[in-house]
Coordinates of C-alpha atoms and ligand atoms in Angstrom, one line a residue:
M1178 CA -0.4 -3.9 21.4
I1179 CA -1.6 -0.7 22.9
Q1180 CA -4.1 0.9 20.7
Y1181 CA -4.5 4.7 20.9
K1182 CA -6.8 7.0 18.2
L1183 CA -4.6 8.8 15.5
L1184 CA -4.4 12.6 16.8
T1185 CA -2.2 13.2 13.6
P1186 CA -3.0 14.2 10.0
G1187 CA -2.5 11.4 8.1
P1188 CA -2.1 8.6 8.6
L1189 CA -4.6 8.9 10.8
T1190 CA -7.3 6.4 12.6
T1191 CA -9.9 4.7 9.6
T1192 CA -12.7 2.4 10.4
D1193 CA -12.8 -0.8 10.8
T1194 CA -14.8 -0.9 7.7
V1195 CA -11.9 0.5 5.8
K1196 CA -9.3 -1.8 7.4
R1197 CA -11.6 -4.6 6.7
E1198 CA -11.2 -3.9 3.2
M1199 CA -7.5 -5.1 3.0
M1200 CA -8.2 -8.7 3.8
V1201 CA -8.5 -9.3 0.0
D1202 CA -5.9 -10.0 -2.5
H1203 CA -6.8 -8.6 -5.7
C1204 CA -5.2 -9.3 -8.9
T1205 CA -4.2 -5.9 -10.3
W1206 CA -5.0 -6.9 -13.7
D1207 CA -8.4 -8.4 -13.5
D1208 CA -11.3 -6.5 -15.0
D1209 CA -13.2 -6.1 -11.5
Y1210 CA -10.3 -4.5 -10.4
K1211 CA -9.3 -1.7 -13.0
Q1212 CA -13.4 -1.4 -12.7
I1213 CA -12.5 0.2 -8.7
T1214 CA -9.6 2.3 -10.1
Q1215 CA -12.2 4.1 -12.9
W1216 CA -15.0 4.0 -10.3
I1217 CA -12.4 6.1 -8.1
R1218 CA -11.0 8.3 -10.4
K1219 CA -15.2 9.0 -11.5
K1220 CA -15.6 10.2 -7.3
L1221 CA -12.5 11.7 -7.1
L1222 CA -13.9 14.0 -10.4
E1223 CA -17.0 14.5 -8.6
L1224 CA -15.5 15.3 -4.7
A1225 CA -13.4 18.2 -6.9
G1226 CA -16.8 19.3 -8.7
V1227 CA -15.2 19.2 -12.1
K1228 CA -16.1 16.6 -15.2
E1229 CA -14.8 15.1 -17.9
P1230 CA -13.5 16.3 -20.5
E1231 CA -12.3 19.7 -19.0
Y1232 CA -10.9 17.3 -15.8
T1233 CA -9.5 14.4 -15.7
A1234 CA -8.1 11.9 -12.4
V1235 CA -4.5 10.7 -11.9
L1236 CA -3.6 7.8 -9.4
M1237 CA 0.1 7.7 -8.4
Q1238 CA 2.0 5.3 -6.4
G1239 CA 3.3 6.2 -3.1
S1240 CA 3.1 9.1 -0.5
G1241 CA 1.8 12.8 -1.1
T1242 CA 4.9 13.9 -1.8
F1243 CA 5.4 11.6 -4.8
G1244 CA 2.1 13.2 -6.2
V1245 CA 3.9 16.4 -5.6
E1246 CA 6.9 15.4 -7.0
S1247 CA 4.9 13.9 -9.9
V1248 CA 3.5 17.1 -10.7
L1249 CA 6.3 19.6 -10.6
T1250 CA 9.2 17.5 -12.4
S1251 CA 6.0 16.3 -15.1
T1252 CA 4.7 19.5 -16.2
I1253 CA 7.5 22.2 -15.1
G1254 CA 10.2 22.1 -18.7
D1255 CA 13.1 23.3 -19.4
G1256 CA 12.2 26.3 -20.4
D1257 CA 9.2 27.6 -17.9
H1258 CA 9.8 29.1 -14.2
L1259 CA 8.3 28.1 -11.1
L1260 CA 7.0 30.3 -8.5
I1261 CA 6.4 28.9 -5.1
A1262 CA 4.4 30.5 -2.1
A1263 CA 5.7 28.9 0.8
N1264 CA 4.8 29.3 4.5
G1265 CA 5.9 26.1 5.6
S1266 CA 8.1 23.0 5.4
Y1267 CA 5.1 21.6 3.2
G1268 CA 5.3 24.8 0.7
L1269 CA 9.4 24.4 1.1
R1270 CA 9.7 20.9 0.1
M1271 CA 8.2 21.7 -3.5
R1272 CA 11.2 23.9 -3.7
E1273 CA 13.5 21.0 -2.2
I1274 CA 12.0 18.5 -5.4
A1275 CA 12.7 21.5 -7.8
D1276 CA 16.3 22.2 -6.7
H1277 CA 16.9 18.2 -7.2
A1278 CA 15.1 18.0 -10.3
G1279 CA 16.7 21.2 -11.9
I1280 CA 13.9 22.8 -12.1
S1281 CA 14.4 27.1 -12.2
C1282 CA 12.1 28.4 -9.6
T1283 CA 11.9 31.7 -7.6
V1284 CA 10.1 31.3 -3.9
Y1285 CA 8.1 34.2 -2.2
E1286 CA 8.2 33.0 1.7
T1287 CA 6.1 34.4 4.3
A1288 CA 6.1 34.1 8.5
Y1289 CA 4.5 30.1 9.5
D1290 CA 1.2 32.0 10.9
E1291 CA 0.9 34.4 8.0
I1292 CA -0.9 33.7 4.6
P1293 CA 0.9 34.3 1.1
D1294 CA -0.9 37.8 -0.5
A1295 CA -2.5 37.1 -3.5
V1296 CA -2.0 41.0 -4.1
V1297 CA 1.4 40.1 -3.6
I1298 CA 1.9 37.3 -6.2
Q1299 CA -0.4 39.2 -8.8
K1300 CA 2.5 41.8 -8.9
M1301 CA 5.2 38.7 -9.2
L1302 CA 3.8 38.0 -12.4
E1303 CA 3.1 40.8 -13.7
D1304 CA 7.0 41.7 -12.8
N1305 CA 8.5 38.4 -14.0
P1306 CA 6.7 37.6 -17.0
Q1307 CA 8.9 34.3 -17.1
I1308 CA 7.3 32.5 -14.6
T1309 CA 4.8 29.9 -15.8
H1310 CA 3.6 27.9 -13.0
V1311 CA 2.7 29.0 -9.7
A1312 CA 2.4 26.2 -6.6
M1313 CA 1.0 26.7 -2.9
V1314 CA -0.3 24.3 -0.1
H1315 CA -3.9 24.5 1.1
S1316 CA -3.8 23.6 4.4
E1317 CA 0.2 23.9 5.5
T1318 CA 0.3 21.1 8.0
T1319 CA 3.0 22.7 9.4
S1320 CA 1.5 24.9 11.5
G1321 CA -2.0 24.1 11.1
V1322 CA -2.8 27.2 8.6
L1323 CA -5.2 27.9 6.3
N1324 CA -4.0 29.6 2.7
D1325 CA -6.4 31.4 0.6
I1326 CA -6.1 29.4 -2.8
E1327 CA -9.1 30.5 -4.1
A1328 CA -7.6 34.3 -4.2
V1329 CA -3.8 33.0 -5.8
S1330 CA -5.9 30.7 -8.2
R1331 CA -7.8 33.8 -9.8
V1332 CA -4.5 35.8 -10.0
V1333 CA -2.6 33.0 -11.3
K1334 CA -5.2 32.3 -14.4
A1335 CA -6.2 36.1 -14.8
A1336 CA -2.1 36.0 -15.7
G1337 CA -2.6 33.0 -17.9
R1338 CA -0.3 30.7 -15.8
I1339 CA -0.7 27.7 -14.4
M1340 CA -1.8 26.8 -11.0
I1341 CA -0.4 24.1 -9.1
V1342 CA -2.3 23.2 -5.4
D1343 CA -1.2 20.8 -2.7
A1344 CA -4.3 20.1 -1.2
M1345 CA -3.1 17.4 1.0
S1346 CA -4.3 17.8 3.8
S1347 CA -7.8 19.7 2.6
F1348 CA -9.1 17.6 0.0
G1349 CA -12.4 15.6 0.9
G1350 CA -12.3 17.4 4.5
M1351 CA -13.2 20.7 2.8
E1352 CA -15.3 22.0 -0.2
I1353 CA -12.8 23.0 -2.9
P1354 CA -14.4 24.3 -6.4
V1355 CA -11.6 23.5 -8.4
G1356 CA -12.8 24.3 -11.7
E1357 CA -14.5 27.5 -10.4
W1358 CA -10.9 28.6 -9.1
G1359 CA -9.4 27.3 -12.0
I1360 CA -7.0 25.2 -10.4
D1361 CA -4.9 23.2 -13.0
F1362 CA -3.4 20.3 -10.8
I1363 CA -4.7 19.8 -7.1
V1364 CA -2.7 16.9 -5.4
S1365 CA -3.8 14.6 -2.2
S1366 CA -3.4 11.0 -1.0
A1367 CA -5.2 8.0 0.3
N1368 CA -4.4 8.4 3.8
K1369 CA -5.5 12.2 4.5
C1370 CA -9.3 13.3 4.8
I1371 CA -10.8 10.9 2.2
Q1372 CA -9.9 8.1 5.4
G1373 CA -8.0 6.0 3.9
V1374 CA -4.7 4.1 4.3
P1375 CA -1.6 5.5 3.0
G1376 CA -0.4 3.8 0.0
F1377 CA -1.1 6.4 -2.8
S1378 CA -1.8 9.9 -4.2
F1379 CA -4.1 11.2 -6.3
I1380 CA -4.2 14.3 -8.9
I1381 CA -7.1 16.2 -10.6
C1382 CA -5.9 17.6 -14.0
R1383 CA -7.0 20.0 -16.3
R1384 CA -6.9 17.7 -18.9
D1385 CA -5.3 20.5 -21.5
A1386 CA -2.6 21.2 -19.2
L1387 CA -2.1 17.8 -18.2
E1388 CA -2.1 17.1 -22.4
A1389 CA 0.9 19.2 -22.6
A1390 CA 3.4 17.5 -20.1
K1391 CA 3.7 14.7 -22.5
G1392 CA 7.1 13.8 -23.1
V1393 CA 8.3 16.6 -20.5
A1394 CA 8.9 14.0 -17.3
R1395 CA 12.2 14.1 -16.0
S1396 CA 11.6 10.9 -14.6
L1397 CA 10.2 7.3 -15.6
S1398 CA 8.1 6.0 -12.3
L1399 CA 6.8 9.9 -11.6
D1400 CA 5.3 10.5 -15.0
L1401 CA 1.9 12.0 -14.6
Y1402 CA 1.0 12.2 -18.4
D1403 CA 2.2 8.3 -18.9
Q1404 CA 0.3 7.0 -15.6
W1405 CA -2.7 8.6 -17.4
K1406 CA -2.5 7.1 -20.8
C1407 CA -2.4 4.0 -19.0
M1408 CA -4.8 4.6 -17.1
E1409 CA -7.5 5.8 -19.1
A1410 CA -7.3 3.1 -21.5
D1411 CA -8.7 0.8 -19.1
G1412 CA -8.1 1.4 -15.6
K1413 CA -4.6 -0.3 -15.3
W1414 CA -1.9 1.3 -13.0
R1415 CA 1.2 1.1 -15.5
Y1416 CA 3.5 -0.6 -12.5
T1417 CA 2.2 -2.4 -9.7
S1418 CA -0.6 -1.4 -7.5
P1419 CA -0.4 -1.0 -3.9
T1420 CA -4.2 -3.3 -4.0
H1421 CA -5.1 -3.6 -0.4
V1422 CA -4.9 0.4 -0.2
V1423 CA -7.2 0.8 -3.3
L1424 CA -10.2 -1.5 -2.1
A1425 CA -9.5 0.1 1.1
F1426 CA -9.8 4.1 -0.3
A1427 CA -12.8 2.7 -2.3
Q1428 CA -14.8 1.7 0.9
A1429 CA -13.3 5.0 2.7
I1430 CA -15.0 7.3 -0.2
R1431 CA -18.1 4.9 0.2
E1432 CA -18.4 6.1 4.1
L1433 CA -17.4 10.0 3.3
E1434 CA -20.9 9.6 1.2
A1435 CA -22.7 7.7 3.2
E1436 CA -21.2 10.6 6.0
G1437 CA -23.4 13.2 3.6
G1438 CA -20.1 14.0 2.2
I1439 CA -17.3 16.6 1.9
A1440 CA -19.7 19.4 3.8
A1441 CA -21.1 16.9 6.9
R1442 CA -17.6 15.8 6.7
H1443 CA -15.8 19.2 7.1
A1444 CA -18.5 20.6 10.0
R1445 CA -17.1 17.3 12.0
Y1446 CA -14.0 18.5 11.6
A1447 CA -14.6 22.1 12.2
E1448 CA -16.5 21.1 15.1
N1449 CA -13.8 18.2 16.5
N1450 CA -11.3 21.7 16.3
R1451 CA -13.2 24.4 17.6
I1452 CA -14.0 21.7 21.1
L1453 CA -10.1 20.9 20.8
I1454 CA -9.1 25.0 20.7
E1455 CA -11.2 26.1 23.6
G1456 CA -11.0 23.5 25.7
L1457 CA -6.7 23.6 25.2
K1458 CA -7.1 27.6 26.2
Q1459 CA -8.8 27.2 29.5
L1460 CA -5.9 24.8 30.8
G1461 CA -3.4 27.6 29.1
F1462 CA -2.7 26.5 25.7
R1463 CA -2.5 29.1 22.9
P1464 CA -2.2 28.6 19.5
Y1465 CA 0.1 29.4 16.9
V1466 CA -1.9 30.5 14.6
G1467 CA -4.2 33.3 14.7
P1468 CA -8.6 32.9 14.6
E1469 CA -8.6 34.8 11.1
H1470 CA -5.7 31.9 9.4
Q1471 CA -6.2 28.7 11.6
G1472 CA -7.9 25.9 9.3
P1473 CA -9.9 23.0 10.8
I1474 CA -7.4 20.3 10.5
I1475 CA -4.6 20.9 12.7
T1476 CA -4.0 23.1 15.2
T1477 CA 0.3 24.5 17.0
F1478 CA -0.1 25.0 20.1
F1479 CA 2.5 27.2 22.4
Y1480 CA 3.0 24.9 25.8
P1481 CA 2.4 27.4 28.7
E1482 CA 4.6 30.0 29.4
D1483 CA 4.5 29.5 33.5
K1484 CA 4.5 25.7 33.3
C1485 CA 7.7 23.6 32.1
C1486 CA 7.1 20.6 29.9
S1487 CA 8.5 18.0 27.9
F1488 CA 6.9 16.8 25.2
Q1489 CA 7.7 13.1 25.6
E1490 CA 6.4 12.8 29.1
M1491 CA 3.2 14.9 27.8
Y1492 CA 3.2 12.4 24.7
S1493 CA 3.7 9.2 26.6
Y1494 CA 1.1 11.0 29.4
I1495 CA -1.9 11.1 26.9
K1496 CA -0.3 7.4 24.2
E1497 CA -0.9 5.2 27.6
R1498 CA -4.6 6.7 27.9
G1499 CA -5.3 6.6 24.6
Y1500 CA -4.6 9.3 21.7
A1501 CA -1.2 10.0 20.0
I1502 CA -0.7 13.8 19.7
Y1503 CA 1.9 14.9 16.9
P1504 CA 5.5 17.1 17.6
G1505 CA 5.2 20.9 16.6
K1506 CA 7.3 21.6 13.3
V1507 CA 7.0 25.3 13.3
T1508 CA 10.9 26.3 13.4
D1509 CA 10.8 29.6 15.8
A1510 CA 8.8 28.6 19.0
E1511 CA 8.8 25.6 21.3
T1512 CA 4.9 24.1 20.1
F1513 CA 2.9 20.8 19.5
R1514 CA 0.5 19.9 17.2
V1515 CA -3.0 18.0 17.4
G1516 CA -5.0 16.6 14.9
N1517 CA -8.5 16.2 14.4
I1518 CA -9.6 14.4 11.2
G1519 CA -9.6 10.7 11.0
E1520 CA -12.4 8.8 12.4
I1521 CA -12.5 11.0 15.6
Y1522 CA -15.5 12.8 16.8
P1523 CA -16.3 15.4 19.2
E1524 CA -16.3 13.2 21.9
D1525 CA -12.5 12.8 21.4
M1526 CA -11.8 16.3 21.5
E1527 CA -13.2 15.9 25.1
K1528 CA -11.7 13.3 26.0
L1529 CA -8.1 14.9 25.0
C1530 CA -8.8 18.1 26.8
A1531 CA -9.9 15.9 29.9
I1532 CA -6.3 13.8 30.0
L1533 CA -4.5 16.9 29.6
A1534 CA -6.7 18.9 32.5
D1535 CA -5.5 15.4 34.8
Y1536 CA -1.7 15.4 33.5
W1537 CA -1.3 19.7 34.8
K1538 CA -3.1 18.2 38.1
E1539 CA -0.7 15.3 38.5
K1540 CA 2.2 17.8 37.5
E1541 CA 1.0 20.4 40.3
N1542 CA 0.9 18.1 43.1
Ligands
PLP1759 C1 0.9 15.3 4.6 C2 1.2 16.3 3.6 C3 2.3 16.0 2.7 C4 3.0 14.5 1.8 O1 3.3 14.0 2.7 P1 4.3 12.7 2.6 O2 4.3 12.3 4.1 O3 4.7 12.6 1.7 O4 2.4 11.6 2.4 C5 2.2 16.9 1.4 N1 1.5 18.3 1.8 C6 1.3 18.3 2.8 C7 0.4 20.1 2.7 C8 1.0 17.4 4.3 O5 0.0 17.5 4.7

């Protein structure tokens, strides 16, 4: 088995101590296990900078998309209308979810290297009183662009609408003052910046908005309100939970705290990202997103114009030397992506740059 580190934004490289937690088989109805769930929920509220009873946290089985689908299909009712601000495929996935569930929605789409404008959203809300909910991605993993959820949340709240944020690839890796910005529902998952393994998503919810979702859900297993009711009672998940993943996640939170919390993790990620972009620029790779909108999580690069290059060949070369990069996902250009989150440090970024420099040298010879 070849061992390599993941420069992909989830699943990502985790510590051995996080992986080791999964060596225990835990019973789901056991009190100790339920206490772990409750502890995780409490810690998630702390990480979001919010408190009970105004906010509450719900864990949901499945990958991140299940969490987003749970929120959209559990909180948006038949008479409601959703506005989605999208600048990448994760934003557009929310439209797919809405279409599948028969949720009435409008999409405000911008180019993948630009960000949705809060002023435009404000105008749309003024002109369209039927809009009840607004949904947007924070860190668009498609390109690496970072959206201004603060500005958008503020206009959405001022207009009295519900704000839903997909912060899948940023929560835990960047400070998001959820309460201060007025976010009603924010979704992330176990295998991104908290550095756990895949298996569940979590949603931090404004309690009154969640209580209003009673009986709204269009799905049984993704019913956010029912899941919360059950979990809130005594920490029991409604249906079988990914026990090993939950234990690993609790350890991942302890390790996030030991690192110094979100501020310290953000500093490490930002430094990784800076070294990556500087190093690859020197080799002729230009970032797809301009510095004003580039986030600290993942970066999309164009191939150098004067060199021909196949992703598969470059990928294999790098993988044999210890790292896995990611294909591009933007639709209008030939690109590849490098994530810099997970158990990844500045020296990994330097190694990657050196591997790529060797790759070019070998190709030129
Ligand atoms: C990872 C991610 C998701 C969820 O993807 P899954 O494959 O379902 O885990 C959703 N939105 C964003 C922005 C993501 O980065």
